[in-house]
Amino acid sequence: MTPKKNDRQGDPADEQGGEFVAGARRVHDELLARIGEQAPQPRLEPTRRAVELLGDPQRAYPVIHLTGTNGKTSTSRMIESILRAHGLRTGLMTSPHLVHLNERIVVDGEPISDERLVANWDDIQPYLTMVDTDLEASGEPALTFFEALTVLAFACFADAPADVVVLEVGMGGEWDSTNVADGQVAVFTPIALDHQNRLGSTVAEIARTKAGIVKPTAAVVSASQTPEALVELERAVELSEGSLAVEGTAFGVQSTTVAVGGQVVTIRGLAGRYDDLLLPQFGDHQAQNAAVAVAAVESFLGGGSQPLDHEVLAEGLASATSPGRLQIVANEPTILVDAAHNPHGARALAKALDDYFQFGGVVAVLSVLADKDAAGIVRALAPTVTQFVVTSSQSDRAIDADELAAIAVGVVGADRVVVETDLVAALRTARDLADEVEGDEPGGVVVTGSITLVGDVIALSQQPEGLS
């Protein structure tokens, strides 16, 4: 099978210079030559065969495994930060990356260095080749981008070595390549409609696929779910003979107050109450992510029966970052980026903009990928956003700007939609529109609709001239 060209996903870190940048680019290019993430293979055996040849590095450390539709990366990063505050050497795998591939494999709070990325890739390459050869001989596609990346991450964490790994699925759960690992704790963020062409057309079907990460006797921690999703999780827990703790009954957010740079939250955990914790992220959904993270760490460190040390927890949450999630990248006017790429995420974004910011008007710079519910995203943002500047990210899968504009016009009308195919021009137009907002409060800009668009804008903001 000819591999499908991988979607553009940024470059290795350039700032380190020298041979390892060249080597990291080689790793990046060799991964991109494989079947891309937009075409995952619903299988586990090839990944399992590769890790078996490597001596099962995914068994060298305990695993906290996360799935869900929205909030996975933020929750994963919070869990990792809390564990690190407890003195554990952590591994963290998230996806996709925003700018650099190294972001996906984090060791002790830092993206893996180009040097270690290249060394581990070269170590596993002969084993990947063996699996590729066997697959192609049997008429199956070679290891995909994400399958090979997962094997690489497991090897990097064993090499570190990590005391514990926080592992975010790529898509779904049951047949996601990360599922060759056995999570002692399985974590579910809110489950909603997304990737219906791969995971199922209903929330129940999607939840059933995601519930595949639940392993025997695992502790399962879940955000609040719709009834149809919760039924699937309960069924999986019953079959696994594990335990289930759900937000709203077993734990939850007691209160949240807007603060400079984020919010102050009080969380009722599984084993204790934690007052006045600084959370440097905006939005009630991030407070809920924090509650899930706390319950997951309680489950991992003390079986859900021992409270966490308040000072250590406070340090861990205060240090947690969530790039690309209501992240401020410029001022005057304020420009935020948010990776909301489905209606559920867009509704959370709109609520956070209303609750946590005082803008006289909000201008959205919008690009959406072709397999997403663009009309649903616009509809969710419409009550909060005054103007939409429609553009296109560098992704091959981005909806054509004119086509996306027609969708937006169908939802909000032509007077609220502007088309700028060039991203830099779109940002300039959005800033001008925000500056024209009249009233006591200034206008703001939010860049959203796809992770690739957010990554493009973050990359622009990191250039010497920034977004000026």
Coordinates of C-alpha atoms in Angstrom, one line a residue:
M1 CA 0.0 0.0 0.0
T2 CA 1.3 3.5 -0.8
P3 CA 1.4 5.5 2.4
K4 CA -1.0 8.4 2.4
K5 CA 0.9 11.7 2.7
N6 CA 1.0 12.9 6.3
D7 CA -0.6 16.2 7.2
R8 CA 1.8 19.0 7.9
Q9 CA 2.7 18.9 11.6
G10 CA 5.5 21.4 12.3
D11 CA 9.2 20.9 12.5
P12 CA 11.7 19.7 15.0
A13 CA 13.1 22.3 17.3
D14 CA 15.5 24.6 15.4
E15 CA 17.1 26.4 18.3
Q16 CA 19.5 23.7 19.3
G17 CA 21.6 23.9 16.1
G18 CA 24.1 21.4 14.8
E19 CA 23.9 17.7 13.8
F20 CA 21.0 16.9 16.1
V21 CA 18.7 19.3 14.4
A22 CA 19.5 17.6 11.1
G23 CA 19.0 14.2 12.8
A24 CA 15.7 15.4 14.3
R25 CA 14.6 16.5 10.9
R26 CA 15.4 13.1 9.6
V27 CA 13.3 11.5 12.3
H28 CA 10.5 13.9 11.5
D29 CA 10.7 13.2 7.8
E30 CA 10.8 9.5 8.2
L31 CA 7.7 9.5 10.4
L32 CA 5.9 11.8 7.9
A33 CA 6.7 9.3 5.1
R34 CA 4.4 6.8 6.9
I35 CA 0.6 6.7 6.7
G36 CA -0.7 9.8 8.4
E37 CA -2.7 10.3 11.5
Q38 CA -5.8 11.2 9.5
A39 CA -5.9 7.5 8.4
P40 CA -5.3 5.4 11.5
Q41 CA -5.4 1.7 11.2
P42 CA -7.8 0.0 13.6
R43 CA -5.4 -2.6 14.9
L44 CA -3.0 -3.3 17.8
E45 CA -1.0 -6.3 16.7
P46 CA 1.7 -4.4 14.7
T47 CA 2.4 -2.1 17.6
R48 CA 2.4 -5.0 20.1
R49 CA 4.8 -6.9 17.9
A50 CA 7.2 -3.9 17.7
V51 CA 7.2 -3.4 21.5
E52 CA 7.7 -7.1 22.1
L53 CA 10.8 -7.1 19.9
L54 CA 12.1 -4.1 22.0
G55 CA 11.5 -6.0 25.3
D56 CA 8.1 -4.4 26.1
P57 CA 9.4 -0.9 27.2
Q58 CA 5.8 0.1 28.0
R59 CA 5.9 -2.3 31.0
A60 CA 9.0 -0.6 32.5
Y61 CA 6.8 2.0 34.3
P62 CA 3.2 2.4 35.6
V63 CA 0.8 4.1 33.2
I64 CA -2.1 6.6 33.6
H65 CA -4.0 6.3 30.4
L66 CA -6.4 9.1 29.1
T67 CA -9.1 9.3 26.5
G68 CA -12.1 11.4 25.8
T69 CA -13.2 13.9 23.2
N70 CA -12.1 17.3 24.7
G71 CA -9.7 18.2 27.5
K72 CA -7.4 15.2 27.2
T73 CA -4.2 17.2 26.7
S74 CA -4.9 19.8 29.4
T75 CA -5.9 17.1 31.9
S76 CA -2.8 15.0 31.0
R77 CA -0.5 18.0 31.5
M78 CA -2.1 18.7 34.9
I79 CA -1.7 15.1 36.0
E80 CA 1.9 15.1 34.9
S81 CA 2.6 18.4 36.7
I82 CA 1.1 17.1 40.0
L83 CA 3.0 13.9 39.8
R84 CA 6.2 15.7 39.2
A85 CA 5.6 18.0 42.1
H86 CA 5.4 14.8 44.2
G87 CA 9.0 14.1 43.2
L88 CA 8.4 11.5 40.5
R89 CA 10.3 11.4 37.2
T90 CA 7.5 11.6 34.6
G91 CA 6.9 10.8 31.0
L92 CA 4.1 12.4 29.1
M93 CA 2.8 11.6 25.6
T94 CA 0.2 13.9 24.1
S95 CA -1.0 14.6 20.5
P96 CA -1.0 16.3 18.2
H97 CA 1.8 18.8 18.6
L98 CA 1.3 22.5 18.0
V99 CA 4.7 23.5 16.6
H100 CA 7.4 20.9 17.2
L101 CA 7.3 17.1 17.1
N102 CA 9.3 17.0 20.4
E103 CA 6.3 18.4 22.2
R104 CA 4.6 15.0 22.0
I105 CA 7.2 13.2 24.1
V106 CA 7.9 15.0 27.4
V107 CA 10.4 13.8 30.1
D108 CA 10.3 15.4 33.5
G109 CA 8.4 18.4 32.3
E110 CA 10.5 19.2 29.2
P111 CA 10.0 18.2 25.5
I112 CA 12.5 15.5 24.7
S113 CA 15.8 16.8 23.4
D114 CA 16.7 16.3 19.7
E115 CA 19.7 14.3 20.9
R116 CA 17.6 11.7 22.8
L117 CA 14.9 11.7 20.1
V118 CA 17.4 10.8 17.4
A119 CA 19.3 8.2 19.6
N120 CA 16.1 6.4 20.5
W121 CA 14.8 6.5 17.0
D122 CA 18.0 5.0 15.7
D123 CA 17.8 2.3 18.4
I124 CA 14.3 1.2 17.4
Q125 CA 14.6 1.5 13.7
P126 CA 15.8 -2.1 13.0
Y127 CA 12.8 -3.4 14.9
L128 CA 10.3 -1.2 13.1
T129 CA 11.8 -2.3 9.8
M130 CA 11.3 -6.0 10.8
V131 CA 7.6 -5.3 11.6
D132 CA 7.2 -3.3 8.4
T133 CA 8.7 -6.1 6.3
D134 CA 6.4 -8.7 7.9
L135 CA 3.3 -6.5 7.4
E136 CA 4.0 -5.8 3.8
A137 CA 4.7 -9.4 3.1
S138 CA 1.2 -10.2 4.3
G139 CA -0.4 -7.5 2.3
E140 CA -0.9 -5.1 5.2
P141 CA 0.2 -1.4 5.5
A142 CA 3.5 -0.8 7.2
L143 CA 3.5 0.8 10.7
T144 CA 1.7 4.2 10.5
F145 CA 3.1 7.6 11.8
F146 CA 1.3 7.2 15.1
E147 CA 2.1 3.6 15.6
A148 CA 5.8 4.2 15.1
L149 CA 5.6 7.4 17.2
T150 CA 4.0 5.4 20.0
V151 CA 6.8 2.8 20.0
L152 CA 9.3 5.7 20.0
A153 CA 7.7 7.3 23.0
F154 CA 7.7 4.1 25.0
A155 CA 11.4 3.6 24.2
C156 CA 12.2 7.2 25.2
F157 CA 10.4 6.8 28.6
A158 CA 12.1 3.5 29.3
D159 CA 15.5 5.2 28.5
A160 CA 14.8 8.2 30.7
P161 CA 13.9 6.2 32.9
A162 CA 10.4 7.4 33.9
D163 CA 8.8 6.6 37.3
V164 CA 5.3 7.0 35.8
V165 CA 4.0 7.8 32.3
V166 CA 0.9 9.8 31.5
L167 CA -0.4 8.5 28.2
E168 CA -2.9 10.3 26.0
V169 CA -4.6 8.2 23.2
G170 CA -4.3 9.4 19.6
M171 CA -7.9 8.5 18.6
G172 CA -10.6 6.5 20.3
G173 CA -9.1 3.9 22.7
E174 CA -9.8 0.3 21.9
W175 CA -7.6 0.0 18.9
D176 CA -5.4 3.1 19.4
S177 CA -1.7 2.0 19.4
T178 CA -1.2 3.4 22.9
N179 CA -3.5 0.7 24.2
V180 CA -0.7 -1.9 24.1
A181 CA 0.1 -0.4 27.5
D182 CA -1.9 -1.3 30.6
G183 CA -3.0 1.7 32.5
Q184 CA -3.4 1.2 36.3
V185 CA -5.6 4.3 36.1
A186 CA -7.9 5.0 33.1
V187 CA -9.1 8.6 32.8
F188 CA -12.0 9.8 30.7
T189 CA -12.6 13.4 29.8
P190 CA -16.0 14.5 28.4
I191 CA -17.1 12.3 25.5
A192 CA -19.0 13.9 22.6
L193 CA -19.4 13.5 18.9
D194 CA -16.1 13.8 17.0
H195 CA -14.3 11.6 14.4
Q196 CA -17.6 9.9 13.6
N197 CA -16.2 8.4 10.4
R198 CA -13.7 6.4 12.6
L199 CA -15.3 6.0 16.0
G200 CA -19.1 5.7 15.4
S201 CA -22.1 8.0 14.7
T202 CA -23.4 8.1 18.2
V203 CA -22.0 9.1 21.6
A204 CA -22.7 5.6 22.8
E205 CA -20.7 4.0 20.0
I206 CA -17.8 6.5 20.6
A207 CA -17.8 5.8 24.3
R208 CA -17.8 2.1 23.7
T209 CA -14.6 2.5 21.6
K210 CA -13.0 4.7 24.1
A211 CA -13.9 2.4 27.0
G212 CA -11.5 -0.1 25.4
I213 CA -8.6 1.4 27.5
V214 CA -10.1 0.0 30.7
K215 CA -7.9 -2.9 31.8
P216 CA -8.6 -5.5 34.5
T217 CA -8.9 -4.1 38.0
A218 CA -8.0 -0.6 36.8
A219 CA -9.2 2.5 38.7
V220 CA -11.4 4.5 36.4
V221 CA -11.8 8.2 36.8
S222 CA -14.3 10.1 34.6
A223 CA -15.5 13.6 34.0
S224 CA -19.2 14.1 34.1
Q225 CA -20.7 12.2 31.1
T226 CA -24.0 12.0 29.2
P227 CA -26.1 9.1 30.3
E228 CA -25.4 7.1 27.1
A229 CA -21.6 7.5 27.5
L230 CA -21.7 6.7 31.2
V231 CA -23.6 3.4 30.6
E232 CA -20.7 2.3 28.4
L233 CA -18.1 3.2 31.0
E234 CA -20.0 1.4 33.7
R235 CA -20.3 -1.7 31.5
A236 CA -16.5 -1.7 30.9
V237 CA -15.7 -1.2 34.6
E238 CA -18.0 -4.1 35.6
L239 CA -16.4 -6.4 33.1
S240 CA -12.9 -5.4 34.3
E241 CA -13.8 -5.7 38.0
G242 CA -12.3 -2.3 38.6
S243 CA -13.6 0.8 40.3
L244 CA -15.3 3.9 38.9
A245 CA -15.3 7.4 40.2
V246 CA -17.4 10.0 38.3
E247 CA -17.2 13.8 38.6
G248 CA -20.3 15.2 40.3
T249 CA -20.7 12.3 42.7
A250 CA -17.3 11.0 43.8
F251 CA -15.5 14.3 43.3
G252 CA -15.9 17.7 41.7
V253 CA -15.3 21.4 41.7
Q254 CA -16.6 23.1 44.8
S255 CA -16.0 26.7 43.6
T256 CA -14.0 28.7 41.2
T257 CA -13.2 32.5 41.2
V258 CA -11.7 34.5 38.3
A259 CA -8.1 35.5 39.2
V260 CA -5.2 37.3 37.5
G261 CA -3.8 34.8 35.0
G262 CA -6.4 32.1 35.6
Q263 CA -8.7 31.2 38.5
V264 CA -8.7 30.0 42.1
V265 CA -10.5 26.7 42.6
T266 CA -11.6 24.6 45.5
I267 CA -11.8 20.9 44.6
R268 CA -13.5 18.0 46.5
G269 CA -11.3 15.1 45.7
L270 CA -11.8 11.4 46.3
A271 CA -10.0 11.6 49.6
G272 CA -9.8 15.2 50.6
R273 CA -10.9 18.8 50.1
Y274 CA -8.4 21.2 48.6
D275 CA -9.2 24.9 49.1
D276 CA -7.9 27.9 47.2
L277 CA -5.7 26.3 44.5
L278 CA -4.3 28.6 41.8
L279 CA -5.1 27.2 38.4
P280 CA -3.3 29.2 35.6
Q281 CA -5.9 28.4 33.0
F282 CA -9.1 30.1 32.1
G283 CA -12.6 28.5 31.9
D284 CA -14.9 26.4 34.0
H285 CA -14.0 23.4 31.8
Q286 CA -10.3 23.8 32.9
A287 CA -11.5 23.7 36.6
Q288 CA -13.3 20.5 35.8
N289 CA -10.2 19.1 34.1
A290 CA -8.3 20.0 37.2
A291 CA -10.8 18.1 39.4
V292 CA -10.4 15.0 37.1
A293 CA -6.6 15.3 37.3
V294 CA -6.7 15.5 41.1
A295 CA -8.9 12.4 41.4
A296 CA -6.6 10.5 38.9
V297 CA -3.5 11.3 41.0
E298 CA -5.3 10.4 44.2
S299 CA -6.2 7.0 42.6
F300 CA -2.7 6.4 41.4
L301 CA -0.8 7.5 44.6
G302 CA -3.1 6.3 47.3
G303 CA -5.8 4.1 45.8
G304 CA -8.2 7.0 46.1
S305 CA -8.2 6.8 49.9
Q306 CA -5.3 9.0 50.9
P307 CA -5.5 12.8 50.5
L308 CA -2.8 14.6 48.7
D309 CA -0.5 17.1 50.5
H310 CA -2.1 20.5 49.9
E311 CA 1.2 22.3 49.3
V312 CA 2.5 19.8 46.9
L313 CA -0.8 19.7 45.0
A314 CA -0.9 23.5 44.9
E315 CA 2.6 23.6 43.4
G316 CA 1.7 21.0 40.8
L317 CA -1.4 22.8 39.6
A318 CA 0.2 26.2 39.7
S319 CA 3.0 24.9 37.5
A320 CA 0.7 23.2 34.9
T321 CA 0.6 24.7 31.5
S322 CA -1.8 24.1 28.6
P323 CA -0.4 25.6 25.4
G324 CA -3.0 26.4 22.7
R325 CA -5.9 26.4 25.2
L326 CA -7.1 30.0 25.8
Q327 CA -3.4 31.0 25.6
I328 CA -2.7 34.7 25.2
V329 CA -0.1 35.2 22.4
A330 CA -0.3 39.0 21.9
N331 CA -1.7 42.2 23.4
E332 CA -3.2 45.5 22.3
P333 CA -5.5 44.0 21.2
T334 CA -5.5 40.8 23.1
I335 CA -5.1 37.7 20.8
L336 CA -5.9 34.3 22.3
V337 CA -5.5 30.9 20.6
D338 CA -7.7 28.0 21.5
A339 CA -7.7 24.6 20.0
A340 CA -11.5 24.1 20.0
H341 CA -12.1 21.9 16.9
N342 CA -15.6 20.6 17.5
P343 CA -18.9 22.1 18.7
H344 CA -18.4 20.8 22.3
G345 CA -15.1 22.5 22.5
A346 CA -16.4 25.6 20.9
R347 CA -19.2 25.9 23.4
A348 CA -16.7 25.7 26.3
L349 CA -14.6 28.3 24.6
A350 CA -17.5 30.7 24.2
K351 CA -18.5 30.3 27.8
A352 CA -14.9 31.0 29.0
L353 CA -14.7 34.1 26.8
D354 CA -18.0 35.4 28.4
D355 CA -17.0 34.5 32.0
Y356 CA -13.3 35.2 32.2
F357 CA -12.7 38.1 29.8
Q358 CA -14.2 41.6 29.5
F359 CA -14.2 42.2 25.8
G360 CA -16.4 44.8 24.1
G361 CA -16.5 42.5 21.2
V362 CA -14.8 39.3 20.0
V363 CA -13.4 38.7 16.6
A364 CA -12.7 35.1 15.6
V365 CA -10.0 34.0 13.2
L366 CA -11.4 30.7 12.0
S367 CA -10.1 27.7 10.0
V368 CA -11.7 24.2 10.3
L369 CA -10.5 20.8 8.9
A370 CA -12.7 19.1 6.4
D371 CA -13.8 16.2 8.6
K372 CA -15.1 18.5 11.3
D373 CA -18.6 20.0 12.0
A374 CA -17.8 23.6 10.8
A375 CA -21.4 24.8 11.0
G376 CA -21.7 23.4 14.5
I377 CA -18.5 25.2 15.6
V378 CA -19.7 28.5 14.1
R379 CA -23.1 28.0 15.7
A380 CA -21.5 27.5 19.1
L381 CA -19.4 30.6 18.8
A382 CA -22.1 32.9 17.3
P383 CA -23.6 34.2 20.5
T384 CA -20.1 35.4 21.7
V385 CA -18.3 36.3 18.5
T386 CA -19.2 39.5 16.8
Q387 CA -17.2 39.0 13.6
F388 CA -15.6 35.9 11.9
V389 CA -12.5 36.3 9.8
V390 CA -12.3 33.1 7.8
T391 CA -8.9 31.8 6.7
S392 CA -7.1 28.6 6.1
S393 CA -4.3 26.9 8.0
Q394 CA -1.3 25.2 6.3
S395 CA -3.0 21.8 6.7
D396 CA -3.8 19.9 3.6
R397 CA -7.1 19.0 5.2
A398 CA -8.3 22.6 5.9
I399 CA -11.6 23.6 4.3
D400 CA -11.1 26.1 1.6
A401 CA -11.6 29.6 3.0
D402 CA -14.3 30.5 0.5
E403 CA -16.2 27.2 1.3
L404 CA -15.8 27.8 5.0
A405 CA -17.0 31.4 4.6
A406 CA -20.2 30.1 2.8
I407 CA -20.9 27.8 5.8
A408 CA -20.4 30.6 8.3
V409 CA -22.6 33.0 6.3
G410 CA -25.3 30.3 6.3
V411 CA -25.2 30.4 10.1
V412 CA -24.5 34.1 11.0
G413 CA -25.1 36.1 7.9
A414 CA -22.8 37.8 5.4
D415 CA -22.4 41.0 7.5
R416 CA -20.5 39.1 10.2
V417 CA -18.1 37.2 7.9
V418 CA -14.9 38.3 6.2
V419 CA -12.6 36.1 4.1
E420 CA -8.8 36.4 4.2
T421 CA -7.1 33.4 2.6
D422 CA -3.6 34.5 3.9
L423 CA -3.2 33.9 7.6
V424 CA -1.1 37.0 8.3
A425 CA -3.6 39.2 6.5
A426 CA -6.4 37.5 8.5
L427 CA -4.7 38.3 11.7
R428 CA -4.2 41.9 10.6
T429 CA -7.8 42.2 9.6
A430 CA -9.0 40.7 12.9
R431 CA -6.8 43.1 14.9
D432 CA -8.2 46.1 13.0
L433 CA -11.8 44.9 13.6
A434 CA -11.0 44.5 17.3
D435 CA -9.5 48.0 17.5
E436 CA -12.7 49.4 16.0
V437 CA -14.9 48.0 18.8
E438 CA -16.7 50.9 20.5
G439 CA -17.6 51.1 24.1
D440 CA -15.9 51.0 27.5
E441 CA -14.2 47.6 27.0
P442 CA -11.6 46.8 24.2
G443 CA -12.1 44.3 21.5
G444 CA -10.3 40.9 21.5
V445 CA -9.3 38.3 19.0
V446 CA -9.5 34.5 19.3
V447 CA -7.9 32.1 16.9
T448 CA -9.7 28.8 16.8
G449 CA -11.4 26.0 14.8
S450 CA -8.4 23.7 14.3
I451 CA -5.3 22.7 16.1
T452 CA -3.2 23.2 13.0
L453 CA -4.4 26.9 12.8
V454 CA -3.5 27.4 16.4
G455 CA -0.1 25.8 15.8
D456 CA 0.5 28.1 12.8
V457 CA -0.3 31.2 14.9
I458 CA 1.8 30.1 17.9
A459 CA 4.7 29.6 15.4
L460 CA 4.2 33.1 14.1
S461 CA 4.1 34.5 17.6
Q462 CA 7.5 32.9 18.3
Q463 CA 9.2 34.7 15.4
P464 CA 11.4 37.7 16.3
E465 CA 8.7 40.1 15.0
G466 CA 5.9 38.3 16.8
L467 CA 2.4 39.0 15.6
S468 CA 3.0 42.7 15.1

